[in-house]
PDB file of C-alpha atoms and ligand atoms in Angstrom:
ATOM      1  CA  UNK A   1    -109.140 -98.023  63.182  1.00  0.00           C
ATOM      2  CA  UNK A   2    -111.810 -96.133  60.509  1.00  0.00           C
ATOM      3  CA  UNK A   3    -110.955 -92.741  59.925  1.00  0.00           C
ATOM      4  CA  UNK A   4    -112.955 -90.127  58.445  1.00  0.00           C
ATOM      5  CA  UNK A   5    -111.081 -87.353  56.416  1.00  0.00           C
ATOM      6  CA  UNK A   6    -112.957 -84.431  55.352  1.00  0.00           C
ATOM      7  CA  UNK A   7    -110.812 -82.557  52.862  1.00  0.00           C
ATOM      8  CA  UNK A   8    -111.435 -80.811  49.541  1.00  0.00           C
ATOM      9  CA  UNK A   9    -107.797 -80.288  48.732  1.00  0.00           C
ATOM     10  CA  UNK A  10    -106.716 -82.834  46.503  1.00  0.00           C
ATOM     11  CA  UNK A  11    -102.818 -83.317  47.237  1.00  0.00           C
ATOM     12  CA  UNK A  12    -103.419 -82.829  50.890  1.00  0.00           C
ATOM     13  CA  UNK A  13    -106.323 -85.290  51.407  1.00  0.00           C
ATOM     14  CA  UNK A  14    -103.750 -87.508  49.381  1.00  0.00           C
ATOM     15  CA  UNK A  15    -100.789 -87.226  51.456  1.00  0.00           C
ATOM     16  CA  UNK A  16    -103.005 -87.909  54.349  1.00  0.00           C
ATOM     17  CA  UNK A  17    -104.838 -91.014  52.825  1.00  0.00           C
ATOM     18  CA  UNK A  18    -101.401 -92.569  52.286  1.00  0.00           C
ATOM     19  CA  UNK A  19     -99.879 -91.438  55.349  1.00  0.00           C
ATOM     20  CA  UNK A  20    -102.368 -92.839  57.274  1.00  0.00           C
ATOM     21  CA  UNK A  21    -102.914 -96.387  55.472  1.00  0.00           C
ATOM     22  CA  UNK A  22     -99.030 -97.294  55.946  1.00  0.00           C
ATOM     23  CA  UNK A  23    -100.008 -97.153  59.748  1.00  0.00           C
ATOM     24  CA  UNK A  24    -102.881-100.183  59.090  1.00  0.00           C
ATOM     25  CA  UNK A  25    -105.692 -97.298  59.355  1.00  0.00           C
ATOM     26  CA  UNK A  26    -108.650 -97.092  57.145  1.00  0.00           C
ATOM     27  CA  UNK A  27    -109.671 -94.138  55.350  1.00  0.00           C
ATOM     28  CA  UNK A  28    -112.633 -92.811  54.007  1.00  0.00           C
ATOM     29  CA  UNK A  29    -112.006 -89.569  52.406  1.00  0.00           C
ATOM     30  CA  UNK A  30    -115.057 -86.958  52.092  1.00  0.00           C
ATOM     31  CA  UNK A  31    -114.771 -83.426  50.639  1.00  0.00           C
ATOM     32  CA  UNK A  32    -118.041 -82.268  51.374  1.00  0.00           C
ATOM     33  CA  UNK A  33    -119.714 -81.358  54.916  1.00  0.00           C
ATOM     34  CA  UNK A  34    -122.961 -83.410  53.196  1.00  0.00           C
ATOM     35  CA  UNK A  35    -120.724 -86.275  52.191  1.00  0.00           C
ATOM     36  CA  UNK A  36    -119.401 -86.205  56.204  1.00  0.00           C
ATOM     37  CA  UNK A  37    -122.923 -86.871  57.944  1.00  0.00           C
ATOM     38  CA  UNK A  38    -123.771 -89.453  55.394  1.00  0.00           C
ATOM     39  CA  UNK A  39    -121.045 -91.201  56.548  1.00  0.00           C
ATOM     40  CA  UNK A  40    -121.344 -90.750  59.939  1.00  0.00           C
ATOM     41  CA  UNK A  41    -124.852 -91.719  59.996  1.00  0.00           C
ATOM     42  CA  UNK A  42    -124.746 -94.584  58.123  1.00  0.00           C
ATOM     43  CA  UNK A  43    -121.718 -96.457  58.963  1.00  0.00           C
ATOM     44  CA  UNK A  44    -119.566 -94.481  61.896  1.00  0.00           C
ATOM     45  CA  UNK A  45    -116.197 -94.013  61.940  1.00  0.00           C
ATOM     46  CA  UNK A  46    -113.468 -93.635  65.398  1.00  0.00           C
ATOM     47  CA  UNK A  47    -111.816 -90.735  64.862  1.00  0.00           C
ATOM     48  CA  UNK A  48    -112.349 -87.227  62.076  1.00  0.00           C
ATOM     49  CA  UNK A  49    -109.961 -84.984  60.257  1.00  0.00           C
ATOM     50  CA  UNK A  50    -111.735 -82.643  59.657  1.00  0.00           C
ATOM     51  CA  UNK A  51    -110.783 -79.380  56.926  1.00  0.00           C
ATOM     52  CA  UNK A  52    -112.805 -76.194  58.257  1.00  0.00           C
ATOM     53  CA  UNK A  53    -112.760 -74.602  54.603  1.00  0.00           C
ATOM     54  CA  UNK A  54    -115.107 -76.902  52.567  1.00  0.00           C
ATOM     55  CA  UNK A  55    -117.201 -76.200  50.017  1.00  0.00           C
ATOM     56  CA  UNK A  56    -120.567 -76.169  51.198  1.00  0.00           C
ATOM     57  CA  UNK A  57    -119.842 -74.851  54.558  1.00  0.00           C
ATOM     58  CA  UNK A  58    -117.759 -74.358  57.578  1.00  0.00           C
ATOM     59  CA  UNK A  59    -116.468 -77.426  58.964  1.00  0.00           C
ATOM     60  CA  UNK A  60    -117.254 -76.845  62.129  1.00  0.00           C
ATOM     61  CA  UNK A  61    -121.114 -77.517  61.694  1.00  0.00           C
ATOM     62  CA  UNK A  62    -120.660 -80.876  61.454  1.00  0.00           C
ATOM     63  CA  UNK A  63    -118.547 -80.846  64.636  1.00  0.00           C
ATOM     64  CA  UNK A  64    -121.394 -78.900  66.066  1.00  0.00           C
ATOM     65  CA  UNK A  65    -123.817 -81.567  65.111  1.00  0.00           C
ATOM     66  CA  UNK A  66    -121.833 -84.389  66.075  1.00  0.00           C
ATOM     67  CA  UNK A  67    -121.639 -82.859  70.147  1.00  0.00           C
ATOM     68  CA  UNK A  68    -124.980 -82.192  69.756  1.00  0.00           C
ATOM     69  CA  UNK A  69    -125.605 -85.393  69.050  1.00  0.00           C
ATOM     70  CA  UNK A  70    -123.682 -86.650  72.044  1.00  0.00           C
ATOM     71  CA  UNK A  71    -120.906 -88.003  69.962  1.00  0.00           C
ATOM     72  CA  UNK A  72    -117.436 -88.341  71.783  1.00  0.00           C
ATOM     73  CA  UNK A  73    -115.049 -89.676  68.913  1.00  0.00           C
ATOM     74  CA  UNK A  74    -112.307 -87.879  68.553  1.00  0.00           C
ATOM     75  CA  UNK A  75    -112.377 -84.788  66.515  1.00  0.00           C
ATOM     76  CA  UNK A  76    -108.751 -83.048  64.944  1.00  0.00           C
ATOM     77  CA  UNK A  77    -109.230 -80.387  63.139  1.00  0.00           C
ATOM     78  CA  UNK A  78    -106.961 -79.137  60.168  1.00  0.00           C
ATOM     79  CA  UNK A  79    -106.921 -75.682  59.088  1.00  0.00           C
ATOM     80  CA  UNK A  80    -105.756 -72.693  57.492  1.00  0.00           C
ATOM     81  CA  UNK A  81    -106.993 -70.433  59.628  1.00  0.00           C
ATOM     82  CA  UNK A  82    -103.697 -69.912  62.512  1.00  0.00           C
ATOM     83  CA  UNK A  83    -106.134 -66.743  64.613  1.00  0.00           C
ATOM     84  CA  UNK A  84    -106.140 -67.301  68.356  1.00  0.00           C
ATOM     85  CA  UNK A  85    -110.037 -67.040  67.669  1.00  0.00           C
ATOM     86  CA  UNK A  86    -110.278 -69.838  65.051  1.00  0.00           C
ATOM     87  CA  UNK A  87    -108.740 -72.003  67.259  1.00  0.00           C
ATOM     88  CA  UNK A  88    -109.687 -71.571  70.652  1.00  0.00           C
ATOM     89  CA  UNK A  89    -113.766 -71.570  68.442  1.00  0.00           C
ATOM     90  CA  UNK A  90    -112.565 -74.908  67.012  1.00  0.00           C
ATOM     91  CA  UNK A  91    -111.893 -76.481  70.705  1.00  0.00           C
ATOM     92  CA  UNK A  92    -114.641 -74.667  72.261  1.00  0.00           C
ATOM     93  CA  UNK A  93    -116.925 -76.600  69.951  1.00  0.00           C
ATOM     94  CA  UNK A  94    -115.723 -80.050  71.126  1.00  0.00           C
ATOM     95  CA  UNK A  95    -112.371 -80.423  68.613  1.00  0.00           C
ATOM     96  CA  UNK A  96    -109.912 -82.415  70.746  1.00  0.00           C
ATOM     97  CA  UNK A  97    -106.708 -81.244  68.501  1.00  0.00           C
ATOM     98  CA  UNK A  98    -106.470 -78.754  66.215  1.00  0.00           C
ATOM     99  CA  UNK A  99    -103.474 -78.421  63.367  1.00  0.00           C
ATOM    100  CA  UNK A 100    -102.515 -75.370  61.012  1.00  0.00           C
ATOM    101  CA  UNK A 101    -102.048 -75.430  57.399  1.00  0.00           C
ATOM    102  CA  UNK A 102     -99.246 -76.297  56.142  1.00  0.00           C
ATOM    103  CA  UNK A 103     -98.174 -79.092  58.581  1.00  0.00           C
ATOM    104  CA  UNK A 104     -95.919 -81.893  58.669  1.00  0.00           C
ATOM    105  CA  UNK A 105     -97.399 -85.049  58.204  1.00  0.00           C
ATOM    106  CA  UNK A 106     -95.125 -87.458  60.557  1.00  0.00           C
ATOM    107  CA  UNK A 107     -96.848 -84.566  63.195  1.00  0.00           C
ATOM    108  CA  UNK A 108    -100.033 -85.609  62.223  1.00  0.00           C
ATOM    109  CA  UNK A 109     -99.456 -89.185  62.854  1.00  0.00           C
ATOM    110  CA  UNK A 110     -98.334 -88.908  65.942  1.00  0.00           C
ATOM    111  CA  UNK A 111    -101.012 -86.554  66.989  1.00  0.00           C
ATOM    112  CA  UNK A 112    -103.780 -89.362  65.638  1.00  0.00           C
ATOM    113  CA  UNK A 113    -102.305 -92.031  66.998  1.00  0.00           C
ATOM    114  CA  UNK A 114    -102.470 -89.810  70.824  1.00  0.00           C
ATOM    115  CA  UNK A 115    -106.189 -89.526  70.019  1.00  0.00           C
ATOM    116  CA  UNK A 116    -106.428 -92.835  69.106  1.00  0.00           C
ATOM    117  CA  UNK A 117    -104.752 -94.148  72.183  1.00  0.00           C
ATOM    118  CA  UNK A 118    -106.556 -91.522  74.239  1.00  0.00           C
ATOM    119  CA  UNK A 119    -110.186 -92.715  72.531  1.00  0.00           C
ATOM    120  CA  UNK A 120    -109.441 -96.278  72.861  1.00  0.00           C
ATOM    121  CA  UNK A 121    -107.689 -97.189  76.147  1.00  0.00           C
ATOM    122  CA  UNK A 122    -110.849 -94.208  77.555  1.00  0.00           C
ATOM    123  CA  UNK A 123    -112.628 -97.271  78.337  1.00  0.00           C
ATOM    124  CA  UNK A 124    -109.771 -98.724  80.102  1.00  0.00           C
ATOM    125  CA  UNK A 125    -109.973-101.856  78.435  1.00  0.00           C
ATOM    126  CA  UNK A 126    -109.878-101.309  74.911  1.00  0.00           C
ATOM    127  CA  UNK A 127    -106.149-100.995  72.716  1.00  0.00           C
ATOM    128  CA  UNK A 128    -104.956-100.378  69.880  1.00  0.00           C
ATOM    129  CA  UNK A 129    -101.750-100.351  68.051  1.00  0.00           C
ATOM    130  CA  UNK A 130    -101.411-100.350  64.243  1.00  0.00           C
ATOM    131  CA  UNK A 131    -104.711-101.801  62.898  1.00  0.00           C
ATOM    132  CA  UNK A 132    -104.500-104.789  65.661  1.00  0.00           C
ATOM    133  CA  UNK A 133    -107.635-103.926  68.170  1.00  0.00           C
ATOM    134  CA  UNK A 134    -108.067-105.590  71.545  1.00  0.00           C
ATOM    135  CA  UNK A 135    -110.639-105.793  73.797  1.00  0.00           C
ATOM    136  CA  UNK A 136    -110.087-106.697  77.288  1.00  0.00           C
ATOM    137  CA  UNK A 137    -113.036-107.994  79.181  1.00  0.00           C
ATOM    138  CA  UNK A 138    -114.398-109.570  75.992  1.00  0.00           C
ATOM    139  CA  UNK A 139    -111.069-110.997  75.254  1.00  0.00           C
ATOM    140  CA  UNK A 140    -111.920-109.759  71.855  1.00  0.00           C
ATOM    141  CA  UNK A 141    -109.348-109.363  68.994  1.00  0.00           C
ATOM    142  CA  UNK A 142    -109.243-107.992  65.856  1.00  0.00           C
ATOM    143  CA  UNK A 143    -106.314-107.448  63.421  1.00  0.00           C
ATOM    144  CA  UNK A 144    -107.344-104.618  60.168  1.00  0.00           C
ATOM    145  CA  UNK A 145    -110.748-105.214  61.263  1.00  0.00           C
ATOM    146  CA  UNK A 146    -110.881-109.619  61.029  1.00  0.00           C
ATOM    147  CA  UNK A 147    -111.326-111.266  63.885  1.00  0.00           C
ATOM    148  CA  UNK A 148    -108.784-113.442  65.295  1.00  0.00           C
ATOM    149  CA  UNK A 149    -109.408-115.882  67.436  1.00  0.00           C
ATOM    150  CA  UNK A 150    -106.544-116.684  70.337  1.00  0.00           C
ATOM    151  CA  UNK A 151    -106.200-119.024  73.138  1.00  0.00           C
ATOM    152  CA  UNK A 152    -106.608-117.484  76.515  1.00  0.00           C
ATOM    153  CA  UNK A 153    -102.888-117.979  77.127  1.00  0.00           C
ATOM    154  CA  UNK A 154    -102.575-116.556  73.607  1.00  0.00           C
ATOM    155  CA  UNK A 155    -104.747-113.628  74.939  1.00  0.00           C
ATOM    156  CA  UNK A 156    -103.052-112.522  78.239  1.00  0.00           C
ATOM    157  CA  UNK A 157     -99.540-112.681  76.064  1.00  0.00           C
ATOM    158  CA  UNK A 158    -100.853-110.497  73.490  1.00  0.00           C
ATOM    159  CA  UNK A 159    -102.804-107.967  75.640  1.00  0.00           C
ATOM    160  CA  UNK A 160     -99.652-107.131  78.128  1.00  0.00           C
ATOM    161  CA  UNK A 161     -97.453-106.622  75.207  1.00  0.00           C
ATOM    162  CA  UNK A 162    -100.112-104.288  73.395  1.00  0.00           C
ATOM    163  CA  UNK A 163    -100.482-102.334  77.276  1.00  0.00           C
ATOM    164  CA  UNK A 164     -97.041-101.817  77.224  1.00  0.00           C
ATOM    165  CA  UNK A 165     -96.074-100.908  73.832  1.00  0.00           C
ATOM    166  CA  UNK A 166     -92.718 -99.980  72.883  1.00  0.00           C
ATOM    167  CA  UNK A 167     -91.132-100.845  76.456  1.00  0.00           C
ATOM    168  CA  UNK A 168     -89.560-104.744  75.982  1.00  0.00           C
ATOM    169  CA  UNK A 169     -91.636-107.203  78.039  1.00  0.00           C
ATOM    170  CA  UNK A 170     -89.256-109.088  80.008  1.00  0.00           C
ATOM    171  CA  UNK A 171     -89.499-113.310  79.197  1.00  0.00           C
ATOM    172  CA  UNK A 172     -90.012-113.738  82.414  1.00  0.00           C
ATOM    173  CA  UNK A 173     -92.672-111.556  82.623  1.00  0.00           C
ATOM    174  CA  UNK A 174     -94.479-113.351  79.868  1.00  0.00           C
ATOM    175  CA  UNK A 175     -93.663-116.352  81.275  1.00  0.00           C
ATOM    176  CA  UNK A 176     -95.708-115.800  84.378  1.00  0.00           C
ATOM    177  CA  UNK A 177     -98.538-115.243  82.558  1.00  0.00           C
ATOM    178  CA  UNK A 178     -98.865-119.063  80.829  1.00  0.00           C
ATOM    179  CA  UNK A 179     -96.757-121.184  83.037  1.00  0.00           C
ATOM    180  CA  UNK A 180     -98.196-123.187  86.070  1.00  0.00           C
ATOM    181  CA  UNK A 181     -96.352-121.858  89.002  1.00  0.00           C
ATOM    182  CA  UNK A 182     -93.334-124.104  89.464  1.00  0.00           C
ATOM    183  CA  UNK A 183     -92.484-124.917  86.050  1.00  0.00           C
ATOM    184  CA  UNK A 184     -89.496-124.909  84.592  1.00  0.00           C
ATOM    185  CA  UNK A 185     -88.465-121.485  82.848  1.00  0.00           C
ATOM    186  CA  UNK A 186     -86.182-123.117  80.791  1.00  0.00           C
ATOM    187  CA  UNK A 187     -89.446-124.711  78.873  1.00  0.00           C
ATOM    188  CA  UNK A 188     -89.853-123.215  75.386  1.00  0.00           C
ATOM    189  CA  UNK A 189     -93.731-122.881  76.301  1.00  0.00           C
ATOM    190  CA  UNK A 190     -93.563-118.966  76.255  1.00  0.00           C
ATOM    191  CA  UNK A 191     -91.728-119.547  72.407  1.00  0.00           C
ATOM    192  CA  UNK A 192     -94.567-121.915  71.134  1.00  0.00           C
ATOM    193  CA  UNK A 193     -97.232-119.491  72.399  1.00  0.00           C
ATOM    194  CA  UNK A 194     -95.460-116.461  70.773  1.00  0.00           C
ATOM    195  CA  UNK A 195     -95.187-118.272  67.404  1.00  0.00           C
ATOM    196  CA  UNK A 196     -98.832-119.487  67.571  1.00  0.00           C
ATOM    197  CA  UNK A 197     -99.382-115.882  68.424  1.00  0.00           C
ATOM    198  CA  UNK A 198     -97.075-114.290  65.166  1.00  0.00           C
ATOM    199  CA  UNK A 199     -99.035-116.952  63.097  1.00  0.00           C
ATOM    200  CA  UNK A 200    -102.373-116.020  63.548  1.00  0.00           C
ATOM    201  CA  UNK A 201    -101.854-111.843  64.369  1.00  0.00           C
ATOM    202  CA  UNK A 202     -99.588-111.738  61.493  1.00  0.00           C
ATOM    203  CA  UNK A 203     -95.800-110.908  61.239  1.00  0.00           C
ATOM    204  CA  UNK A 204     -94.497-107.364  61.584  1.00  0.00           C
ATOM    205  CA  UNK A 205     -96.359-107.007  65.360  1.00  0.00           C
ATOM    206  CA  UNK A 206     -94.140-108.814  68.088  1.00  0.00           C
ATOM    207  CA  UNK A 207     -90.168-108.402  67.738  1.00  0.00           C
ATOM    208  CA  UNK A 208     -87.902-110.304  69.553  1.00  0.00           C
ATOM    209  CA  UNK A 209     -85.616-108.722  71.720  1.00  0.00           C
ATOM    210  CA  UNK A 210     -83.026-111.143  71.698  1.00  0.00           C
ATOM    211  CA  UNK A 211     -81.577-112.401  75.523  1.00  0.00           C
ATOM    212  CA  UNK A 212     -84.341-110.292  77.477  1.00  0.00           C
ATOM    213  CA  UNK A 213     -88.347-110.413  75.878  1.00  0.00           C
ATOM    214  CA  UNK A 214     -90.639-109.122  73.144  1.00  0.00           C
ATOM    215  CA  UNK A 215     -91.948-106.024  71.975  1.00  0.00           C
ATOM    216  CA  UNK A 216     -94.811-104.241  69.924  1.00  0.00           C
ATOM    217  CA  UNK A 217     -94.007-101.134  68.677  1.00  0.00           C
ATOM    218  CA  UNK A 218     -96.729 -98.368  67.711  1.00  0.00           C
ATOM    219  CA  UNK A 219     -94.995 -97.742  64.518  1.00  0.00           C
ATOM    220  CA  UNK A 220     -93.722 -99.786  62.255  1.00  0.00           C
ATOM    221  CA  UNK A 221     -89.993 -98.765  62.309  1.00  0.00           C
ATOM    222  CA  UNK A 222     -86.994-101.531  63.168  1.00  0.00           C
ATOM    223  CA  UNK A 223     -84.896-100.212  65.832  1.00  0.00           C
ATOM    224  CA  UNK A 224     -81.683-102.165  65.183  1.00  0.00           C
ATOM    225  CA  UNK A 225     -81.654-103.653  68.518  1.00  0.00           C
ATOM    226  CA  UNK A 226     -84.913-105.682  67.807  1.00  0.00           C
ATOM    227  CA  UNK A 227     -84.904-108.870  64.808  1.00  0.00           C
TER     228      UNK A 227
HETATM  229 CA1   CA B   1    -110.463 -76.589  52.387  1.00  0.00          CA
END
């Protein structure tokens, strides 16, 4: 997940940058409206923070142009300006959040990561969770932006645990996925599949829940239940 932050303030745009790259997300940082479009036009990005204050303009002109131009990523704006006006201006032109200055920036996080699910599963078929990206009817994966190439078993494992993330998959669940009907469920073919799985997604995505399934969590965090 690219995102593009358009901030001139220094220590804020820094917070943010950091903030966001713990949760696998890729920043580009801009502090000028100019700086913005270039990036926009030349290599995209999936979702903008965007600072309303900036030096050579007001923000909101390059949300303007983006709608115009039949973009639909998802826009959040950040601002200083807490009017009624400012705001309800900032989602009249197309914003689909908007945040005051000063804010809290676990608030943030969880407010990108909505937009992010929102933006991503809009298709129905497309998910995201912490830098891994899946893509349903291409069976499609990539993990910070490499692609990773899974079985079809593989797939169908990875793609209900990302559907349902941060509820426990039950084994069993899982286990009706990859097992011809009738086979034992005392075969460790669900554990192979998860390790081949952890092996080539990387560690840190699918937690064990010992005595009842696996999880994915949208953060990073280790509830204590989970190993
Ligand atoms: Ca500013």
């Amino acid at each position: 997940m690219k995102i593009l932050l358009a901030e001139d303030d220094f220590d804020l745009a820094t917070g943010i940058r950091v903030a966001l790259q713990t949760q696998g997300m890729e920043v580009v940082w801009v502090r000028r409206i100019e700086e913005a479009l270039r990036v926009l036009d030349t290599e995209g990005c999936d979702l903008i923070l965007l600072d309303l204050g900036l030096p050579d303009g007001d923000g909101l002109s390059v949300l303007e142009q983006l709608r115009r131009d039949g973009a639909r990523l998802p826009v959040l704006i950040l601002s200083a300006r807490d009017g009624l006006d400012d705001r309800l201006k900032g989602l009249d032109t197309g914003a689909d959040d908007y945040m005051v200055k000063p804010f809290v920036l676990a608030e943030l996080l969880s407010r990108v990561r909505a937009l992010a699910r929102r933006s991503y599963g809009g298709d129905g078929a497309t998910f995201e969770v912490r830098g891994l990206w899946l893509h349903e009817p291409t069976q499609r994966v990539r993990v910070r932006e490499m692609p990773v190439s899974l079985s079809r078993s593989e797939f169908k494992l990875l793609c209900l645990l990302v559907k349902r993330a941060d509820r426990v998959v039950a084994r069993r669940a899982l286990e009706q996925l990859v097992l011809p009907n009738g086979q034992s469920q005392n075969s460790n073919v669900l554990d192979v599949h998860i390790s081949n799985l952890r092996r080539k997604i990387g560690e840190g995505y699918i937690r064990t829940v010992r005595g009842i399934g696996y999880v994915i969590y949208q953060t990073a965090h280790t509830p204590p239940e989970a190993a």
